[in-house]
């Protein structure tokens, strides 16, 4: 079976077929010092390891991206993966499970995202999609971060018959789809 990223647009009801499979890998993107500086200014996180080029070069070999800046790239990189769902009107972040920053991202490094669809289940009048995310750093054996990213997606059709919960996706009413 093809990975979801290789398929045309699918419906929410077809997603269960892809639970447990890699659904895509983004292109590489370079995290530049201007990205780090802008993030530091916006978040007021001006720790020297991010913005003091001279000290960072002397003590660490160079500046590094903020962990939360790296995390923020998930949205952009996920959009570059062909993970499109036909009947979704909008989606929102619900949260993260098992988020870990496992290595630094040096300024100028390239990162990319790999995603595996971990679970699809009814939640809050929509569907909760859990994607296992691995942010890879070019040339490194360790990823920059790993996390299970949970997003809620909503369709145009209201979930009228299930007391506000969206109907189950491709399964009996009492089950959800989860990776082993």
mmCIF file with all atom_site columns, N, CA and C in Angstrom, residues 118-159:
data_model
loop_
_atom_site.group_PDB
_atom_site.id
_atom_site.type_symbol
_atom_site.label_atom_id
_atom_site.label_alt_id
_atom_site.label_comp_id
_atom_site.label_asym_id
_atom_site.label_entity_id
_atom_site.label_seq_id
_atom_site.pdbx_PDB_ins_code
_atom_site.Cartn_x
_atom_site.Cartn_y
_atom_site.Cartn_z
_atom_site.occupancy
_atom_site.B_iso_or_equiv
_atom_site.pdbx_formal_charge
_atom_site.auth_seq_id
_atom_site.auth_comp_id
_atom_site.auth_asym_id
_atom_site.auth_atom_id
_atom_site.pdbx_PDB_model_num
ATOM 1   N N  . UNK A 1 118 ? -0.257  7.862  13.507 1.00 0.00 ? 118 UNK A N  1
ATOM 2   C CA . UNK A 1 118 ? -0.279  6.967  14.663 1.00 0.00 ? 118 UNK A CA 1
ATOM 3   C C  . UNK A 1 118 ? -1.694  6.593  15.093 1.00 0.00 ? 118 UNK A C  1
ATOM 4   N N  . UNK A 1 119 ? -2.628  7.535  15.000 1.00 0.00 ? 119 UNK A N  1
ATOM 5   C CA . UNK A 1 119 ? -4.001  7.252  15.434 1.00 0.00 ? 119 UNK A CA 1
ATOM 6   C C  . UNK A 1 119 ? -4.968  8.227  14.785 1.00 0.00 ? 119 UNK A C  1
ATOM 7   N N  . UNK A 1 120 ? -6.203  7.752  14.607 1.00 0.00 ? 120 UNK A N  1
ATOM 8   C CA . UNK A 1 120 ? -7.317  8.568  14.122 1.00 0.00 ? 120 UNK A CA 1
ATOM 9   C C  . UNK A 1 120 ? -8.500  8.204  15.006 1.00 0.00 ? 120 UNK A C  1
ATOM 10  N N  . UNK A 1 121 ? -9.086  9.209  15.683 1.00 0.00 ? 121 UNK A N  1
ATOM 11  C CA . UNK A 1 121 ? -10.208 8.907  16.570 1.00 0.00 ? 121 UNK A CA 1
ATOM 12  C C  . UNK A 1 121 ? -11.121 10.120 16.722 1.00 0.00 ? 121 UNK A C  1
ATOM 13  N N  . UNK A 1 122 ? -12.418 9.857  16.990 1.00 0.00 ? 122 UNK A N  1
ATOM 14  C CA . UNK A 1 122 ? -13.360 10.957 17.198 1.00 0.00 ? 122 UNK A CA 1
ATOM 15  C C  . UNK A 1 122 ? -12.977 11.764 18.441 1.00 0.00 ? 122 UNK A C  1
ATOM 16  N N  . UNK A 1 123 ? -13.109 13.085 18.345 1.00 0.00 ? 123 UNK A N  1
ATOM 17  C CA . UNK A 1 123 ? -12.775 13.947 19.477 1.00 0.00 ? 123 UNK A CA 1
ATOM 18  C C  . UNK A 1 123 ? -13.370 15.326 19.253 1.00 0.00 ? 123 UNK A C  1
ATOM 19  N N  . UNK A 1 124 ? -14.053 15.845 20.239 1.00 0.00 ? 124 UNK A N  1
ATOM 20  C CA . UNK A 1 124 ? -14.513 17.236 20.267 1.00 0.00 ? 124 UNK A CA 1
ATOM 21  C C  . UNK A 1 124 ? -15.256 17.651 18.997 1.00 0.00 ? 124 UNK A C  1
ATOM 22  N N  . UNK A 1 125 ? -16.131 16.786 18.484 1.00 0.00 ? 125 UNK A N  1
ATOM 23  C CA . UNK A 1 125 ? -16.914 17.118 17.299 1.00 0.00 ? 125 UNK A CA 1
ATOM 24  C C  . UNK A 1 125 ? -16.144 17.010 16.000 1.00 0.00 ? 125 UNK A C  1
ATOM 25  N N  . UNK A 1 126 ? -14.942 16.520 16.053 1.00 0.00 ? 126 UNK A N  1
ATOM 26  C CA . UNK A 1 126 ? -14.117 16.335 14.857 1.00 0.00 ? 126 UNK A CA 1
ATOM 27  C C  . UNK A 1 126 ? -13.359 15.038 14.957 1.00 0.00 ? 126 UNK A C  1
ATOM 28  N N  . UNK A 1 127 ? -12.220 15.000 14.324 1.00 0.00 ? 127 UNK A N  1
ATOM 29  C CA . UNK A 1 127 ? -11.366 13.820 14.388 1.00 0.00 ? 127 UNK A CA 1
ATOM 30  C C  . UNK A 1 127 ? -9.989  14.245 14.890 1.00 0.00 ? 127 UNK A C  1
ATOM 31  N N  . UNK A 1 128 ? -9.456  13.486 15.835 1.00 0.00 ? 128 UNK A N  1
ATOM 32  C CA . UNK A 1 128 ? -8.100  13.723 16.327 1.00 0.00 ? 128 UNK A CA 1
ATOM 33  C C  . UNK A 1 128 ? -7.145  12.864 15.513 1.00 0.00 ? 128 UNK A C  1
ATOM 34  N N  . UNK A 1 129 ? -6.174  13.525 14.886 1.00 0.00 ? 129 UNK A N  1
ATOM 35  C CA . UNK A 1 129 ? -5.130  12.829 14.144 1.00 0.00 ? 129 UNK A CA 1
ATOM 36  C C  . UNK A 1 129 ? -3.852  12.924 14.966 1.00 0.00 ? 129 UNK A C  1
ATOM 37  N N  . UNK A 1 130 ? -3.281  11.796 15.294 1.00 0.00 ? 130 UNK A N  1
ATOM 38  C CA . UNK A 1 130 ? -2.005  11.783 16.001 1.00 0.00 ? 130 UNK A CA 1
ATOM 39  C C  . UNK A 1 130 ? -0.935  11.346 15.019 1.00 0.00 ? 130 UNK A C  1
ATOM 40  N N  . UNK A 1 131 ? 0.042   12.234 14.832 1.00 0.00 ? 131 UNK A N  1
ATOM 41  C CA . UNK A 1 131 ? 1.151   11.945 13.916 1.00 0.00 ? 131 UNK A CA 1
ATOM 42  C C  . UNK A 1 131 ? 2.444   11.904 14.712 1.00 0.00 ? 131 UNK A C  1
ATOM 43  N N  . UNK A 1 132 ? 3.173   10.812 14.567 1.00 0.00 ? 132 UNK A N  1
ATOM 44  C CA . UNK A 1 132 ? 4.499   10.729 15.181 1.00 0.00 ? 132 UNK A CA 1
ATOM 45  C C  . UNK A 1 132 ? 5.454   11.510 14.287 1.00 0.00 ? 132 UNK A C  1
ATOM 46  N N  . UNK A 1 133 ? 6.108   12.502 14.866 1.00 0.00 ? 133 UNK A N  1
ATOM 47  C CA . UNK A 1 133 ? 6.982   13.406 14.113 1.00 0.00 ? 133 UNK A CA 1
ATOM 48  C C  . UNK A 1 133 ? 8.432   13.214 14.531 1.00 0.00 ? 133 UNK A C  1
ATOM 49  N N  . UNK A 1 134 ? 9.290   13.169 13.547 1.00 0.00 ? 134 UNK A N  1
ATOM 50  C CA . UNK A 1 134 ? 10.732  13.126 13.779 1.00 0.00 ? 134 UNK A CA 1
ATOM 51  C C  . UNK A 1 134 ? 11.347  14.241 12.937 1.00 0.00 ? 134 UNK A C  1
ATOM 52  N N  . UNK A 1 135 ? 11.958  15.215 13.608 1.00 0.00 ? 135 UNK A N  1
ATOM 53  C CA . UNK A 1 135 ? 12.640  16.310 12.914 1.00 0.00 ? 135 UNK A CA 1
ATOM 54  C C  . UNK A 1 135 ? 14.106  15.924 12.783 1.00 0.00 ? 135 UNK A C  1
ATOM 55  N N  . UNK A 1 136 ? 14.499  15.616 11.558 1.00 0.00 ? 136 UNK A N  1
ATOM 56  C CA . UNK A 1 136 ? 15.865  15.179 11.290 1.00 0.00 ? 136 UNK A CA 1
ATOM 57  C C  . UNK A 1 136 ? 16.770  16.377 11.021 1.00 0.00 ? 136 UNK A C  1
ATOM 58  N N  . UNK A 1 137 ? 18.041  16.238 11.391 1.00 0.00 ? 137 UNK A N  1
ATOM 59  C CA . UNK A 1 137 ? 19.062  17.249 11.114 1.00 0.00 ? 137 UNK A CA 1
ATOM 60  C C  . UNK A 1 137 ? 20.030  16.636 10.108 1.00 0.00 ? 137 UNK A C  1
ATOM 61  N N  . UNK A 1 138 ? 20.211  17.316 8.994  1.00 0.00 ? 138 UNK A N  1
ATOM 62  C CA . UNK A 1 138 ? 21.093  16.814 7.939  1.00 0.00 ? 138 UNK A CA 1
ATOM 63  C C  . UNK A 1 138 ? 22.501  16.569 8.490  1.00 0.00 ? 138 UNK A C  1
ATOM 64  N N  . UNK A 1 139 ? 23.018  15.366 8.274  1.00 0.00 ? 139 UNK A N  1
ATOM 65  C CA . UNK A 1 139 ? 24.358  15.019 8.714  1.00 0.00 ? 139 UNK A CA 1
ATOM 66  C C  . UNK A 1 139 ? 24.462  14.544 10.148 1.00 0.00 ? 139 UNK A C  1
ATOM 67  N N  . UNK A 1 140 ? 23.340  14.436 10.848 1.00 0.00 ? 140 UNK A N  1
ATOM 68  C CA . UNK A 1 140 ? 23.347  13.995 12.243 1.00 0.00 ? 140 UNK A CA 1
ATOM 69  C C  . UNK A 1 140 ? 22.607  12.669 12.382 1.00 0.00 ? 140 UNK A C  1
ATOM 70  N N  . UNK A 1 141 ? 23.115  11.815 13.259 1.00 0.00 ? 141 UNK A N  1
ATOM 71  C CA . UNK A 1 141 ? 22.441  10.547 13.535 1.00 0.00 ? 141 UNK A CA 1
ATOM 72  C C  . UNK A 1 141 ? 21.255  10.728 14.476 1.00 0.00 ? 141 UNK A C  1
ATOM 73  N N  . UNK A 1 142 ? 21.254  11.826 15.246 1.00 0.00 ? 142 UNK A N  1
ATOM 74  C CA . UNK A 1 142 ? 20.176  12.083 16.203 1.00 0.00 ? 142 UNK A CA 1
ATOM 75  C C  . UNK A 1 142 ? 19.217  13.124 15.645 1.00 0.00 ? 142 UNK A C  1
ATOM 76  N N  . UNK A 1 143 ? 17.919  12.903 15.809 1.00 0.00 ? 143 UNK A N  1
ATOM 77  C CA . UNK A 1 143 ? 16.962  13.931 15.389 1.00 0.00 ? 143 UNK A CA 1
ATOM 78  C C  . UNK A 1 143 ? 17.000  15.121 16.344 1.00 0.00 ? 143 UNK A C  1
ATOM 79  N N  . UNK A 1 144 ? 16.512  16.251 15.866 1.00 0.00 ? 144 UNK A N  1
ATOM 80  C CA . UNK A 1 144 ? 16.417  17.445 16.706 1.00 0.00 ? 144 UNK A CA 1
ATOM 81  C C  . UNK A 1 144 ? 15.286  17.304 17.712 1.00 0.00 ? 144 UNK A C  1
ATOM 82  N N  . UNK A 1 145 ? 14.191  16.694 17.273 1.00 0.00 ? 145 UNK A N  1
ATOM 83  C CA . UNK A 1 145 ? 13.066  16.480 18.172 1.00 0.00 ? 145 UNK A CA 1
ATOM 84  C C  . UNK A 1 145 ? 12.250  15.293 17.699 1.00 0.00 ? 145 UNK A C  1
ATOM 85  N N  . UNK A 1 146 ? 11.534  14.719 18.652 1.00 0.00 ? 146 UNK A N  1
ATOM 86  C CA . UNK A 1 146 ? 10.538  13.690 18.368 1.00 0.00 ? 146 UNK A CA 1
ATOM 87  C C  . UNK A 1 146 ? 9.302   14.050 19.177 1.00 0.00 ? 146 UNK A C  1
ATOM 88  N N  . UNK A 1 147 ? 8.132   13.781 18.617 1.00 0.00 ? 147 UNK A N  1
ATOM 89  C CA . UNK A 1 147 ? 6.893   14.112 19.312 1.00 0.00 ? 147 UNK A CA 1
ATOM 90  C C  . UNK A 1 147 ? 5.724   13.425 18.637 1.00 0.00 ? 147 UNK A C  1
ATOM 91  N N  . UNK A 1 148 ? 4.678   13.208 19.401 1.00 0.00 ? 148 UNK A N  1
ATOM 92  C CA . UNK A 1 148 ? 3.395   12.807 18.843 1.00 0.00 ? 148 UNK A CA 1
ATOM 93  C C  . UNK A 1 148 ? 2.532   14.065 18.811 1.00 0.00 ? 148 UNK A C  1
ATOM 94  N N  . UNK A 1 149 ? 2.239   14.536 17.616 1.00 0.00 ? 149 UNK A N  1
ATOM 95  C CA . UNK A 1 149 ? 1.522   15.793 17.399 1.00 0.00 ? 149 UNK A CA 1
ATOM 96  C C  . UNK A 1 149 ? 0.056   15.468 17.157 1.00 0.00 ? 149 UNK A C  1
ATOM 97  N N  . UNK A 1 150 ? -0.807  16.036 17.978 1.00 0.00 ? 150 UNK A N  1
ATOM 98  C CA . UNK A 1 150 ? -2.239  15.780 17.871 1.00 0.00 ? 150 UNK A CA 1
ATOM 99  C C  . UNK A 1 150 ? -2.921  17.022 17.322 1.00 0.00 ? 150 UNK A C  1
ATOM 100 N N  . UNK A 1 151 ? -3.620  16.850 16.207 1.00 0.00 ? 151 UNK A N  1
ATOM 101 C CA . UNK A 1 151 ? -4.408  17.934 15.627 1.00 0.00 ? 151 UNK A CA 1
ATOM 102 C C  . UNK A 1 151 ? -5.851  17.480 15.526 1.00 0.00 ? 151 UNK A C  1
ATOM 103 N N  . UNK A 1 152 ? -6.758  18.422 15.670 1.00 0.00 ? 152 UNK A N  1
ATOM 104 C CA . UNK A 1 152 ? -8.178  18.152 15.467 1.00 0.00 ? 152 UNK A CA 1
ATOM 105 C C  . UNK A 1 152 ? -8.560  18.691 14.108 1.00 0.00 ? 152 UNK A C  1
ATOM 106 N N  . UNK A 1 153 ? -9.240  17.870 13.322 1.00 0.00 ? 153 UNK A N  1
ATOM 107 C CA . UNK A 1 153 ? -9.721  18.309 12.022 1.00 0.00 ? 153 UNK A CA 1
ATOM 108 C C  . UNK A 1 153 ? -11.237 18.214 12.017 1.00 0.00 ? 153 UNK A C  1
ATOM 109 N N  . UNK A 1 154 ? -11.840 19.150 11.318 1.00 0.00 ? 154 UNK A N  1
ATOM 110 C CA . UNK A 1 154 ? -13.294 19.241 11.271 1.00 0.00 ? 154 UNK A CA 1
ATOM 111 C C  . UNK A 1 154 ? -13.760 19.191 9.826  1.00 0.00 ? 154 UNK A C  1
ATOM 112 N N  . UNK A 1 155 ? -14.893 18.542 9.628  1.00 0.00 ? 155 UNK A N  1
ATOM 113 C CA . UNK A 1 155 ? -15.470 18.436 8.292  1.00 0.00 ? 155 UNK A CA 1
ATOM 114 C C  . UNK A 1 155 ? -16.690 19.333 8.198  1.00 0.00 ? 155 UNK A C  1
ATOM 115 N N  . UNK A 1 156 ? -17.151 19.548 6.977  1.00 0.00 ? 156 UNK A N  1
ATOM 116 C CA . UNK A 1 156 ? -18.324 20.391 6.752  1.00 0.00 ? 156 UNK A CA 1
ATOM 117 C C  . UNK A 1 156 ? -19.578 19.746 7.309  1.00 0.00 ? 156 UNK A C  1
ATOM 118 N N  . UNK A 1 157 ? -19.647 18.426 7.310  1.00 0.00 ? 157 UNK A N  1
ATOM 119 C CA . UNK A 1 157 ? -20.839 17.718 7.787  1.00 0.00 ? 157 UNK A CA 1
ATOM 120 C C  . UNK A 1 157 ? -20.845 17.680 9.311  1.00 0.00 ? 157 UNK A C  1
ATOM 121 N N  . UNK A 1 158 ? -21.928 18.167 9.957  1.00 0.00 ? 158 UNK A N  1
ATOM 122 C CA . UNK A 1 158 ? -21.999 18.119 11.414 1.00 0.00 ? 158 UNK A CA 1
ATOM 123 C C  . UNK A 1 158 ? -22.160 16.684 11.904 1.00 0.00 ? 158 UNK A C  1
ATOM 124 N N  . UNK A 1 159 ? -21.694 16.433 13.106 1.00 0.00 ? 159 UNK A N  1
ATOM 125 C CA . UNK A 1 159 ? -21.806 15.106 13.716 1.00 0.00 ? 159 UNK A CA 1
ATOM 126 C C  . UNK A 1 159 ? -23.076 15.058 14.548 1.00 0.00 ? 159 UNK A C  1
#
